[in-house]
Structure formats: structure tokens, C-alpha cells
Tab-separated table of C-alpha atoms and ligand atoms in Angstrom:
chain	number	residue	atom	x	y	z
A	1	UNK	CA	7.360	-6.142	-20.695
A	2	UNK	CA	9.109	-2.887	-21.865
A	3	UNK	CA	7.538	-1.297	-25.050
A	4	UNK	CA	9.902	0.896	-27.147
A	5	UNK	CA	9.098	3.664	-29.770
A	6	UNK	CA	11.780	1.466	-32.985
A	7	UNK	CA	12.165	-1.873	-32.978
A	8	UNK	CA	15.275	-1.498	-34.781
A	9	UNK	CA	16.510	-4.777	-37.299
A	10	UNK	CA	19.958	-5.209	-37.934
A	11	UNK	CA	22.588	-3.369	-35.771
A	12	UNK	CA	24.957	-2.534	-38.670
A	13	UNK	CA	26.091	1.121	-39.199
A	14	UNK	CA	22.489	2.024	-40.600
A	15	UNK	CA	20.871	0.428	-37.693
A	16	UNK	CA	23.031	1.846	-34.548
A	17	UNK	CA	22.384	5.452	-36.293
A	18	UNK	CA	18.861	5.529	-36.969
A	19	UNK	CA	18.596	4.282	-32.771
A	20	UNK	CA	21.048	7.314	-32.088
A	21	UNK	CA	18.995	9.765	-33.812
A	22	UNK	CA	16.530	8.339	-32.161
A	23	UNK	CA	17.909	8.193	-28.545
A	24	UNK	CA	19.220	11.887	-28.918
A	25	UNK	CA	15.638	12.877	-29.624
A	26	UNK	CA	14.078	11.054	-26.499
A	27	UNK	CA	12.932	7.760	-28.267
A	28	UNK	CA	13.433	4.184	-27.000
A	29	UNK	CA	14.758	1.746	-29.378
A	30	UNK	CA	15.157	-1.407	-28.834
A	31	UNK	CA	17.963	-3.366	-31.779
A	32	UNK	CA	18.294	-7.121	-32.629
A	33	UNK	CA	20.172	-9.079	-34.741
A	34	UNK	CA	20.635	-12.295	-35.705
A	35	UNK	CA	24.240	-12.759	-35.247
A	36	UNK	CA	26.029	-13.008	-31.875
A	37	UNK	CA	28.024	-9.427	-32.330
A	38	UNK	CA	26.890	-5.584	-33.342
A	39	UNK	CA	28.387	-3.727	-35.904
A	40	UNK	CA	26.951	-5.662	-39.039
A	41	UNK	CA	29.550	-6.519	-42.114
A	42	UNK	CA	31.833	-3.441	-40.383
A	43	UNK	CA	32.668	-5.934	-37.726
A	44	UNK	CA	36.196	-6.339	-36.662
A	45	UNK	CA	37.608	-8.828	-34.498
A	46	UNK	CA	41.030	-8.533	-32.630
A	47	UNK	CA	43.741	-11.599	-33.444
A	48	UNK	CA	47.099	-11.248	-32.900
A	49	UNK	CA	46.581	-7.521	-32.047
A	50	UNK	CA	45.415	-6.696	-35.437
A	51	UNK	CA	41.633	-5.206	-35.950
A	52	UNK	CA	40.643	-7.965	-38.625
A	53	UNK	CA	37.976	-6.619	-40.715
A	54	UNK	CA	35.670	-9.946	-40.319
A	55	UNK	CA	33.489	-9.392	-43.389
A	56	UNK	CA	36.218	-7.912	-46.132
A	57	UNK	CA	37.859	-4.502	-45.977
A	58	UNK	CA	36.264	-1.259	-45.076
A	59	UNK	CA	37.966	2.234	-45.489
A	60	UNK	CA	35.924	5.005	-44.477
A	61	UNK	CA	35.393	7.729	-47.121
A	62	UNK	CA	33.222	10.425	-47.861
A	63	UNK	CA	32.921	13.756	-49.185
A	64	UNK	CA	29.971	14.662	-46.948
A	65	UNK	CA	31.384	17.142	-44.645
A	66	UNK	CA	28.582	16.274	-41.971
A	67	UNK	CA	29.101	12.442	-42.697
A	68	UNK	CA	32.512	12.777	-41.508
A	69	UNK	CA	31.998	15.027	-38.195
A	70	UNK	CA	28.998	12.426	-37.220
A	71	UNK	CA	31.748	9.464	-37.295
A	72	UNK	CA	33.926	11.035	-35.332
A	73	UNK	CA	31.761	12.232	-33.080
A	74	UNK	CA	32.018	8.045	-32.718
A	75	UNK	CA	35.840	7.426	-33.313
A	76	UNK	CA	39.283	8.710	-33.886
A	77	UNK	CA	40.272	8.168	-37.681
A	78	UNK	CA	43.664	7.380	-38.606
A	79	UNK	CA	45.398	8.246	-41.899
A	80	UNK	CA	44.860	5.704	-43.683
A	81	UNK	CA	44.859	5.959	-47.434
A	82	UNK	CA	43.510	3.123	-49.666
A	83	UNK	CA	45.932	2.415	-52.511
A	84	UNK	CA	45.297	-1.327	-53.621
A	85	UNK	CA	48.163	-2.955	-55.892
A	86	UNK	CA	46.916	-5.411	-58.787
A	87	UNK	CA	48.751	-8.618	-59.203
A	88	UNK	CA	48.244	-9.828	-63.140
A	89	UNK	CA	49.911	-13.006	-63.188
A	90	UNK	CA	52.515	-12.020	-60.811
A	91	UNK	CA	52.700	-8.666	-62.777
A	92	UNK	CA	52.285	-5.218	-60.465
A	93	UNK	CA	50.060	-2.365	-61.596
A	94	UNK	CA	48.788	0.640	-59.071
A	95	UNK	CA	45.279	1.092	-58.659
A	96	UNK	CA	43.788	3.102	-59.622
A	97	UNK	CA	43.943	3.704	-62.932
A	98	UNK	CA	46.415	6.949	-62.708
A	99	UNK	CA	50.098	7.792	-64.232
A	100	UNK	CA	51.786	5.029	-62.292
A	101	UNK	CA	49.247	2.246	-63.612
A	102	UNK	CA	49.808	3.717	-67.357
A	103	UNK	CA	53.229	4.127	-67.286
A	104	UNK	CA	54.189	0.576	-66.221
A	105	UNK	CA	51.699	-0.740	-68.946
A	106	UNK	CA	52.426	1.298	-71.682
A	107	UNK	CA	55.707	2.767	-71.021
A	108	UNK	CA	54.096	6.976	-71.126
A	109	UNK	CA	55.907	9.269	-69.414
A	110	UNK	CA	53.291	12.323	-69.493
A	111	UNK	CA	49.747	12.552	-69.573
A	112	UNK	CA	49.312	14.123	-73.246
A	113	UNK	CA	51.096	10.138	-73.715
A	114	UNK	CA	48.638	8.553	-71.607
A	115	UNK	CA	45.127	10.212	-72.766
A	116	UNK	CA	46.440	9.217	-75.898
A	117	UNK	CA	46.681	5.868	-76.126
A	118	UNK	CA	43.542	5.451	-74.349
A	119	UNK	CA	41.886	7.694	-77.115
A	120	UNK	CA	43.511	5.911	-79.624
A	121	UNK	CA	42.422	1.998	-78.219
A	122	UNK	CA	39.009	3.469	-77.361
A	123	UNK	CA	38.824	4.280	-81.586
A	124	UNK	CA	39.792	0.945	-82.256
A	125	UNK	CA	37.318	-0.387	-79.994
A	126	UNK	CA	34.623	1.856	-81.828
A	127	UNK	CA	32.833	2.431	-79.037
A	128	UNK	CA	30.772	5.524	-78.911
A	129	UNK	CA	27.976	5.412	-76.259
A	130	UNK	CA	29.066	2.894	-73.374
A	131	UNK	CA	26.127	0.743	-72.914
A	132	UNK	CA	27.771	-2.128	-70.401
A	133	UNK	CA	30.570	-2.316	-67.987
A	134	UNK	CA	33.004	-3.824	-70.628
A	135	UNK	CA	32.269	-0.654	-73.026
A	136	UNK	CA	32.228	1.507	-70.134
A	137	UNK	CA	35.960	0.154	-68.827
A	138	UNK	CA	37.395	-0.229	-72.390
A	139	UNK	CA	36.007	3.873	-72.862
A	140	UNK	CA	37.837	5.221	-69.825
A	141	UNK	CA	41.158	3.200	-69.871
A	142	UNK	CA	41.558	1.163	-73.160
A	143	UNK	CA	41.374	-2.581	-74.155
A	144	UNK	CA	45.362	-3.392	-72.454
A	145	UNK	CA	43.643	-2.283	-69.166
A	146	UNK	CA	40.266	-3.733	-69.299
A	147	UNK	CA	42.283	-7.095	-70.274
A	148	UNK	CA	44.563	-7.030	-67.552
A	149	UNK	CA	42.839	-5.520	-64.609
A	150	UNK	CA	39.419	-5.514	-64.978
A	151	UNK	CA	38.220	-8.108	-66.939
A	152	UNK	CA	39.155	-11.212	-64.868
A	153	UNK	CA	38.550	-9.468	-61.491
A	154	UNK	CA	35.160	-8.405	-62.539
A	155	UNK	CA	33.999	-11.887	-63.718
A	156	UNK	CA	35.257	-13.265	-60.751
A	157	UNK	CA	33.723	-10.948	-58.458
A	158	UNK	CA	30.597	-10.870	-60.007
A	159	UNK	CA	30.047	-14.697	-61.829
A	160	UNK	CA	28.874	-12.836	-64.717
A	161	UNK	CA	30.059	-11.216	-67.985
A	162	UNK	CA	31.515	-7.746	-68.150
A	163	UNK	CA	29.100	-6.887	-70.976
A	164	UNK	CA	25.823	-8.067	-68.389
A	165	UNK	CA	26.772	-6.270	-66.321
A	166	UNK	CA	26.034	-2.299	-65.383
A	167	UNK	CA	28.163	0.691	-66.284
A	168	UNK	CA	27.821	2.252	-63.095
A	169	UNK	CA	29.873	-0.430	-61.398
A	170	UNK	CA	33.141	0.374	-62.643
A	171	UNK	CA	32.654	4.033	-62.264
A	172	UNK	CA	33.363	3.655	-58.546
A	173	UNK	CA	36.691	3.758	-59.524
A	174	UNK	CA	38.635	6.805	-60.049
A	175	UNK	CA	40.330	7.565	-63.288
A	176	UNK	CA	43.811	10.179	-63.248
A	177	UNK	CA	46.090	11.831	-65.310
A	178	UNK	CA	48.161	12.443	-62.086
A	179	UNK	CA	50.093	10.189	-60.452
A	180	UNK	CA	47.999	9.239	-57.685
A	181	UNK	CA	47.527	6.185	-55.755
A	182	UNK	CA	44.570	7.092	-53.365
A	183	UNK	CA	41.735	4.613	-54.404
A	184	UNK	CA	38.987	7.805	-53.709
A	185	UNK	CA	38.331	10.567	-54.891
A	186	UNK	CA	36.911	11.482	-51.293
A	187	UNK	CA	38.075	14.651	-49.175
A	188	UNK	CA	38.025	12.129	-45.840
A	189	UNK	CA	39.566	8.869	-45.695
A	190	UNK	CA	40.347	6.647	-42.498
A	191	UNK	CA	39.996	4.021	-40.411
A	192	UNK	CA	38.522	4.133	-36.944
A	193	UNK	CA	41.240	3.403	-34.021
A	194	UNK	CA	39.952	1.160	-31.437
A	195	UNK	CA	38.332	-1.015	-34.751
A	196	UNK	CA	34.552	-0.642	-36.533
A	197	UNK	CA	33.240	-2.694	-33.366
A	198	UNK	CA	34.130	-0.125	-31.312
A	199	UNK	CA	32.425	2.800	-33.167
A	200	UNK	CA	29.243	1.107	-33.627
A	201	UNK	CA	29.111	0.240	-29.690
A	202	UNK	CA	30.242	3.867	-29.114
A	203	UNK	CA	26.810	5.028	-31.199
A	204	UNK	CA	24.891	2.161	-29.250
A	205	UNK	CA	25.636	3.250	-26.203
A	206	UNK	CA	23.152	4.915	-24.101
A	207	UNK	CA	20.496	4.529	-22.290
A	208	UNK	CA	17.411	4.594	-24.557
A	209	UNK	CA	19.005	1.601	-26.720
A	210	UNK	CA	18.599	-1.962	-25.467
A	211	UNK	CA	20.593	-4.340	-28.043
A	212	UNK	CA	19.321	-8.023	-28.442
A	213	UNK	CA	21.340	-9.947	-30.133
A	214	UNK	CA	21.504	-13.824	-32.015
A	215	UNK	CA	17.818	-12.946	-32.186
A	216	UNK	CA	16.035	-13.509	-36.190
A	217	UNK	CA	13.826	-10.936	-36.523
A	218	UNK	CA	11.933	-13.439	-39.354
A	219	UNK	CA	12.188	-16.489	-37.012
A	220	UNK	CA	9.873	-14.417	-34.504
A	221	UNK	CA	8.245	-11.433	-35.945
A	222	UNK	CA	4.787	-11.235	-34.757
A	223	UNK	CA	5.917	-11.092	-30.791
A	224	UNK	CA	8.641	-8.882	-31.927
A	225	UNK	CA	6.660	-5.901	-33.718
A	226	UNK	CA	4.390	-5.931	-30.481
A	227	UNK	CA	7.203	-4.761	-28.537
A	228	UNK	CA	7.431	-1.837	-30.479
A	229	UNK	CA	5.548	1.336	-32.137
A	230	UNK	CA	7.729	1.624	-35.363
A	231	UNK	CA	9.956	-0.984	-37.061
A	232	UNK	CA	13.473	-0.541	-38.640
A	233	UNK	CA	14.256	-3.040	-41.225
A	234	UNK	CA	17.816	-3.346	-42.631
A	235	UNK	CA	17.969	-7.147	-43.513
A	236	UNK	CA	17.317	-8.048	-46.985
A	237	UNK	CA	14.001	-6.676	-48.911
A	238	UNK	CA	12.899	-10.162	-50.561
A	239	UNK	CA	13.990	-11.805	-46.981
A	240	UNK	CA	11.302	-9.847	-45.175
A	241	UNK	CA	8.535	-10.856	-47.886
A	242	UNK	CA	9.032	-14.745	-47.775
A	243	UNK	CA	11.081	-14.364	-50.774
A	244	UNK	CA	7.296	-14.330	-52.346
A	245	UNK	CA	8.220	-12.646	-55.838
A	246	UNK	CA	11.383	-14.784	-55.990
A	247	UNK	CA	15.164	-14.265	-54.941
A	248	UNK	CA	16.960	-11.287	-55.680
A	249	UNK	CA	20.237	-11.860	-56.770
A	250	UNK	CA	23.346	-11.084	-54.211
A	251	UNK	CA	27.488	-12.069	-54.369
A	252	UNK	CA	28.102	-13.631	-51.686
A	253	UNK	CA	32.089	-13.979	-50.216
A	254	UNK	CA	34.053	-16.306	-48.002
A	255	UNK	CA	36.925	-15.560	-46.500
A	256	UNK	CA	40.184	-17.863	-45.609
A	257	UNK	CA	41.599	-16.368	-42.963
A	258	UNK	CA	44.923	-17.155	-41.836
A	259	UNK	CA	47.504	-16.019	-39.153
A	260	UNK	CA	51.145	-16.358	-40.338
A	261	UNK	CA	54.223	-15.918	-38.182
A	262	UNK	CA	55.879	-13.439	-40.031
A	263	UNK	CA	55.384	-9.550	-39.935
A	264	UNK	CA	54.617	-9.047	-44.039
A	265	UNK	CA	53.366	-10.772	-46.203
A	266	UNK	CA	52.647	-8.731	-48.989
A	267	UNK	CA	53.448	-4.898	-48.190
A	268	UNK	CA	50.176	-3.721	-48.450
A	269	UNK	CA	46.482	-3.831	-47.400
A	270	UNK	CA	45.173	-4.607	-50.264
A	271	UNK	CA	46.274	-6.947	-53.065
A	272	UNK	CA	43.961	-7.913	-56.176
A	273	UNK	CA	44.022	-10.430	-58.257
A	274	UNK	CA	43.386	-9.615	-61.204
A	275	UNK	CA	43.579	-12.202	-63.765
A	276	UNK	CA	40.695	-15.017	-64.478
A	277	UNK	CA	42.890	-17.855	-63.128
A	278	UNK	CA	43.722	-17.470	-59.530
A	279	UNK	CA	40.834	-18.286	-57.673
A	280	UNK	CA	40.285	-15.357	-55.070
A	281	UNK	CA	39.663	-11.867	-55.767
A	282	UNK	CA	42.118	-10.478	-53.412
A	283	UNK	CA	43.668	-10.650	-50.489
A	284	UNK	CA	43.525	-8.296	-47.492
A	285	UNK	CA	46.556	-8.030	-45.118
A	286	UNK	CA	44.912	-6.241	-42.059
A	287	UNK	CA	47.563	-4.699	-39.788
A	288	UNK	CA	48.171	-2.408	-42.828
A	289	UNK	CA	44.787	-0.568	-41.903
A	290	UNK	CA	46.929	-0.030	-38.877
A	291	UNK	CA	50.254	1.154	-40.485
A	292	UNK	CA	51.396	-2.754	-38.600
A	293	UNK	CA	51.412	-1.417	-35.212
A	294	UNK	CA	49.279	-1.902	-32.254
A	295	UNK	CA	47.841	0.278	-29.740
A	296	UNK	CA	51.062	1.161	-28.188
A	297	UNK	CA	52.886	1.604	-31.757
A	298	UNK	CA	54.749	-1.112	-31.565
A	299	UNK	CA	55.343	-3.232	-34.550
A	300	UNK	CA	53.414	-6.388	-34.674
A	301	UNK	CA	55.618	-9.577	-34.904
A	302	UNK	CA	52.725	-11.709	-36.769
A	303	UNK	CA	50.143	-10.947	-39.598
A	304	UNK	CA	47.136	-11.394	-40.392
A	305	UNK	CA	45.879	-11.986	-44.152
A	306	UNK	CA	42.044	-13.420	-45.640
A	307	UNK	CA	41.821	-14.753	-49.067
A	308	UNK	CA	38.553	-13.774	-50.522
A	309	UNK	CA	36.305	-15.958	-52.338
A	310	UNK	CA	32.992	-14.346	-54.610
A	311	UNK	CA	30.114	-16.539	-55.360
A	312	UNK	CA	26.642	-16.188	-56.088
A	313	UNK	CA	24.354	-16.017	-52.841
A	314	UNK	CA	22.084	-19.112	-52.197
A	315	UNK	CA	19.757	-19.748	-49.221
A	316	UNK	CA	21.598	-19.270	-45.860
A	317	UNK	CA	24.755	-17.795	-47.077
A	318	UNK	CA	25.368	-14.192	-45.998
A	319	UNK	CA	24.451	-11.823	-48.799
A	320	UNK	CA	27.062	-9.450	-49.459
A	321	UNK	CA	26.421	-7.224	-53.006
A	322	UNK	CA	23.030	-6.423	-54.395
A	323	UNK	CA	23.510	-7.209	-58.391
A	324	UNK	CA	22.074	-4.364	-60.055
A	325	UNK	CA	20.961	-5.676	-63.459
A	326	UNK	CA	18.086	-5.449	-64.743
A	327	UNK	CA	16.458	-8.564	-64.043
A	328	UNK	CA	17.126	-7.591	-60.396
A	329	UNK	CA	15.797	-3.881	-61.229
A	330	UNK	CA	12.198	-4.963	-62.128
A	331	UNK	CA	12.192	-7.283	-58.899
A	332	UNK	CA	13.552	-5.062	-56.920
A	333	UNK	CA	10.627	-2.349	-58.069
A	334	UNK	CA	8.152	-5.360	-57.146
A	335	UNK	CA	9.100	-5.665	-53.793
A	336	UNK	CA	9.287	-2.132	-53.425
A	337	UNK	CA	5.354	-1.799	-54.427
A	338	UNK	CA	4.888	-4.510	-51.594
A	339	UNK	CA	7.404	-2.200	-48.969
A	340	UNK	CA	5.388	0.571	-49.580
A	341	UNK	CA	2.285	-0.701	-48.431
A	342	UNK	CA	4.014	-1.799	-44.835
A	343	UNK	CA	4.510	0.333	-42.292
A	344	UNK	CA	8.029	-0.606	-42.226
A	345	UNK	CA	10.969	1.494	-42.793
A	346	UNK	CA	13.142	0.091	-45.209
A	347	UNK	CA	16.706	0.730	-44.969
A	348	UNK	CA	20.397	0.072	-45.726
A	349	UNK	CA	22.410	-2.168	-48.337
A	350	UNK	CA	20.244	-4.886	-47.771
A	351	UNK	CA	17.082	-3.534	-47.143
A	352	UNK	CA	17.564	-1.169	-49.968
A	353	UNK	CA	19.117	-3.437	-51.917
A	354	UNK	CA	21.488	-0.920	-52.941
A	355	UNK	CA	25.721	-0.868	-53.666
A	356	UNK	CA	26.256	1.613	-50.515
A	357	UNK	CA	29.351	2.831	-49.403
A	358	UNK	CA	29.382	3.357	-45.458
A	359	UNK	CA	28.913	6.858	-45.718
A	360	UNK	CA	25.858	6.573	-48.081
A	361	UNK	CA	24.560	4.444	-45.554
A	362	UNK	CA	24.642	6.711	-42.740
A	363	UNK	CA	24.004	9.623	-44.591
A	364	UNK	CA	20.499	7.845	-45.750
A	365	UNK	CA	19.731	6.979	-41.967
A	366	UNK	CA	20.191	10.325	-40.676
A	367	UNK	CA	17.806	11.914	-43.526
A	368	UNK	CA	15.486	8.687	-42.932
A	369	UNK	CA	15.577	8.997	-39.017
A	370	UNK	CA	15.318	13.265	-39.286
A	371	UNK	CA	12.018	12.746	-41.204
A	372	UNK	CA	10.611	10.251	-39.100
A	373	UNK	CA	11.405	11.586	-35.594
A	374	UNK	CA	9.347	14.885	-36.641
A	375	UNK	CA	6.477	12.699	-37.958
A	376	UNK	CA	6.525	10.630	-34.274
B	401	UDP	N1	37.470	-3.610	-60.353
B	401	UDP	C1	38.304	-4.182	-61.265
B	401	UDP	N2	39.601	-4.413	-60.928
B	401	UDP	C2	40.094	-4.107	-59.707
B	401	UDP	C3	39.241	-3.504	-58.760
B	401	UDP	C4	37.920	-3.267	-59.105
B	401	UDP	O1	37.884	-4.491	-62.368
B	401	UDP	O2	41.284	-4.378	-59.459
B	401	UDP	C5	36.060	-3.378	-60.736
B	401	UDP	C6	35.188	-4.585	-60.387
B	401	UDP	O3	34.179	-4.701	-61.363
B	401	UDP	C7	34.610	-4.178	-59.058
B	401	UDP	C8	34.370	-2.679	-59.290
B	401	UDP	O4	35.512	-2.284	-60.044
B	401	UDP	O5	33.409	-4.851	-58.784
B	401	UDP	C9	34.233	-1.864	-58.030
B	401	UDP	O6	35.370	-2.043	-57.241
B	401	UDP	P1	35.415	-1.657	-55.707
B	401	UDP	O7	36.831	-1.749	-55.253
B	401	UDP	O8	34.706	-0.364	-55.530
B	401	UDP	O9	34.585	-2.851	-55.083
B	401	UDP	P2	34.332	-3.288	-53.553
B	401	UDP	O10	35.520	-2.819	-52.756
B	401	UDP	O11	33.024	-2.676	-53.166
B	401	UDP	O12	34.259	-4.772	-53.635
């Protein structure tokens, strides 16, 4: 029976990086995960021609210059730009907030007009020190906003209030006196050609990494950690301990997926609903990730488009968002007091049970593999 250096949990992007660090340093790793496929919630699945994102939309961004050479040491990146419209009751707005958003809600033509009436609804709000997301939201863009395009979405998405929930959230969004549709404020943007599939097996391959897959690490742990020296968790944190100190909260999504027999459906990739009533959160209209071409650049007669459904995570369901409030804070420190007596590596969205973007992810495996390839 082979015996590898990592034992490697989850072969998401965090996962298939820390093995590459690994492999490019003359370790053996040996990767499993539960599902049939690699690649994690980056999946994507050809239909139709079209790379459908599986498990919800993911455009690459980053400001971390090395970030963004180590993907494409993986993957051609397109052009893509993310600029999401919101759909209030049938009502357009650009996203993000920036001069096109402000000028169809309030009719401003300048900026000096814009930061204006935000000033002047943030005074009537009386807010001073933002101390939840609804303060925080109602601060940076004004009450019309927060009614219309935050408010709904962010009850939806997270099946709680906006004043439970954390400032930081809604700072992931950009706010700009310009007008300016890219969702980022990152210096690289793009999707991979080829899909996220493709990337991931691209890091994968070689000849120190054997991938297992459909295999459940917690199904079958003790014979699994003999096969290795060092193991690589990325699953969830309270998973891994039995759930002994109780469940961490996590949104869960499901997606509708359907193909339709027309080439557009809505325009764009990304369309959010943004009101309370409508029952998704958005919908994603993949072969926009791909300007609606395929790998010859031809146009693509059909489309494909998923509906997306939050919910709160129960037993069994795939967990999707951490939910960093405080109740989940303390817990999380719990389990954290049990991680650190394991010899386990701890890593990613789940296993961190932390809001990561893709390139946080793989920036945190690359210091996390650096520092413990030069203790091995
Ligand atoms: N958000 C919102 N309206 C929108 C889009 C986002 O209120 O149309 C808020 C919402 O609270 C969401 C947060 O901003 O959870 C972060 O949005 P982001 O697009 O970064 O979320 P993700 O793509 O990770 O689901």
C-alpha cells in the first residue's frame, strides 16, 4: 500500500494548491473527496457548449500580483468583467453602487449631486458609528438604496435581518463616484478558458498527486490518516469534530438550472433580484462568462440560466457561506481551541470557516503549504 507525505481533504482550489506546492517540492500527496468530480464549488460542467458554473458564479479577482501569475501559470483568463444588473420589481439599477446606479435613482447628474444626497439621507438616518450591516449600507449609499437593493437581497440571501447581521459583509461591495460598472475593485479580473474544471486538473496534474475521489474522508478516517504523514483538511471545521460543540451556522443554495432554446435570456451574466418578494436571489446566465461563444467563437444558439435559491444549511445539504455573527464567532473560536490541538492543517472556506474569495483561498494555501514544506 503506497504511503504519501499529505493526505490532502477536499480537492477544491485550496486543496489542488497546497498538493502542487507540495508536488513541486518533491512530496507525495495523495487528495480525496467526497464528490464524484475535482475542482470543489469552482466546478463547471459543459451543457450546450456553455462552461456552467455548477455551484453559483465565480469571477476570478485579485489584487495579489503573485495570486494572479500562479493561476495562470494554470489557465488562460479571458476578459471578463463582472457588472451585475439589479432587478427591483422589474426596475433596472447597475451594480455597483456608482454614477449610473445614482443617477437612475435619484436623477444626479454629477458626483458633488450624488455624495450629497447620500450625506444628506445618512443625517436623516442619524447614524454616526455603523454598528450592523443595515447602518453600515444606509452610511455608504442612503436609505432609497438600502431599500431597494440591499435590503431584500440581503434577507434573502442570508434568512436573517440586516441589523444581525455584520458590517463587513456589505463592504465587499465597491462604492463610486465614477461611473463604473466593474463589480471589483481588483487590478485582475477573468475567467479561466477551458472552464474552473480544467484549471484545477491542470494544478492536479502530475505525478506526485494521486486523486481519490467519491471517497468521505469522515466515513473512513482512521484507515485514511494511516496512508499518510500529514493531513490537509478543507471540509467543514465542526464536520471534522462530530459537530461536538454544536453546528455552525452556513447558507446553503440550490440551484434550478434550466436550458432554454433561445440565445438570451437576459443580456447579462448576472441578474439580482433585489426585492423581498421574488423568491431567488439571482439568476446567472452562463455563456455570458464566455462573451456567448464557444471554443471556436461561434455564437451559441441555446442558453443556459440557474435560478438561485438561499437557505439556511441543515444536515446533508452542501454548506455554502460561513455566517459570521457572533454566535458563530465564539463557536467558531471553540473549535478552533480543539483544531489546535490536532495535528491537522486546517484550511479553506470551510475548514476556516471563513467568507473567502478564490484568491484569498489560494493565497492562504501557498503561505500555509510554504511554511509547512520547510518544517517537513
Ligand atoms: N448585496 C446586496 N445587493 C446586491 C448584491 C449584494 O445587498 O444586489 C449584499 C448582500 O448582503 C450580499 C453582500 O452584498 O450578501 C455581498 O455580495 P457579493 O456579491 O459579494 O456576494 P456573493 O457573490 O459572495 O454571494
Amino acid at each position: 500500500m503506497a504511503h504519501y507525505d499529505f493526505l490532502i481533504v477536499g480537492a477544491g482550489l485550496y486543496g489542488a494548491v497546497f498538493a502542487r506546492e507540495a508536488a513541486r517540492k518533491g512530496k507525495t500527496s495523495l487528495v480525496i473527496d467526497k464528490r464524484p468530480h475535482i475542482a470543489g464549488n469552482v466546478y463547471t460542467e459543459q451543457n450546450e457548449g456553455i462552461h456552467v458554473h455548477v455551484y453559483g458564479a465565480h469571477i476570478f479577482h485579485t489584487n495579489d500580483k503573485r495570486v494572479w501569475d500562479y493561476v495562470n501559470t494554470f489557465a488562460t483568463f479571458n476578459r471578463f468583467t463582472n457588472s451585475p444588473v439589479a432587478n427591483y420589481h422589474g426596475e433596472l439599477y447597475s451594480l455597483p453602487f456608482n454614477m449610473y446606479t445614482f443617477n437612475k435613482m435619484w436623477g444626479v447628474v454629477t458626483p458633488e449631486e450624488a455624495a450629497a444626497k447620500i450625506a444628506e439621507q445618512r443625517a436623516a438616518a442619524g447614524i454616526t458609528e455603523p454598528k450592523n450591516l443595515e447602518e453600515q449600507a444606509i452610511s455608504l449609499v442612503g436609505t432609497d438604496i438600502y431599500e431597494k437593493l440591499i435590503k431584500g437581497y440581503t434577507q434573502k440571501q442570508w434568512g436573517r435581518a440586516c441589523t444581525e447581521l455584520p458590517a463587513f459583509i456589505i463592504k465587499r461591495l465597491p462604492v463610486r463616484l465614477t461611473f463604473d460598472n466593474n463589480y471589483f475593485n481588483a487590478l485582475y479580473q477573468g475567467i479561466p478558458v477551458g472552464g474552473y474544471t480544467q484549471m484545477v486538473a491542470n494544478m492536479l496534474d502530475d505525478p506526485s498527486i494521486t486523486v481519490r475521489l467519491s471517497t468521505d474522508y469522515l466515513k473512513g478516517r482512521e484507515a485514511l490518516n494511516d496512508l499518510a504523514d500529514q493531513v490537509v483538511y478543507t471540509g467543514p471545521i465542526d464536520a471534522y469534530f462530530d459537530y461536538r460543540l454544536g453546528y455552525l451556522a452556513y447558507r446553503s443554495v440550490r440551484f434550478e438550472t434550466e436550458i432554454l432554446d433561445k440565445p438570451n435570456f437576459q443580456g447579462n451574466a448576472a441578474v439580482n433580484y433585489t426585492d423581498a418578494e421574488t423568491p431567488w436571489t439571482r439568476i446567472i446566465e452562463h455563456k455570458w462568462f464566455e462573451f456567448g461563444k464557444d471554443a471556436e467563437g461561434n455564437d451559441l444558439p441555446k442558453t443556459v440560466i440557474s435560478r438561485e435559491y438561499s437557505s439556511e444549511w441543515t444536515p446533508g445539504c452542501e454548506p455554502y457561506y460561513p455566517v459570521n455573527d457572533d454566535r458563530n464567532g465564539e463557536l467558531l473560536k471553540a473549535y478552533q481551541a480543539l483544531a489546535a490541538q490536532e495535528k491537522v492543517i486546517f484550511g479553506g472556506r470551510l475548514g476556516e470557516y471563513k467568507y473567502y474569495d478564490m484568491d484569498q483561498v489560494i493565497a492562504h494555501a501557498l503561505q500555509t503549504a510554504e511554511n509547512a514544506l520547510k518544517q517537513s
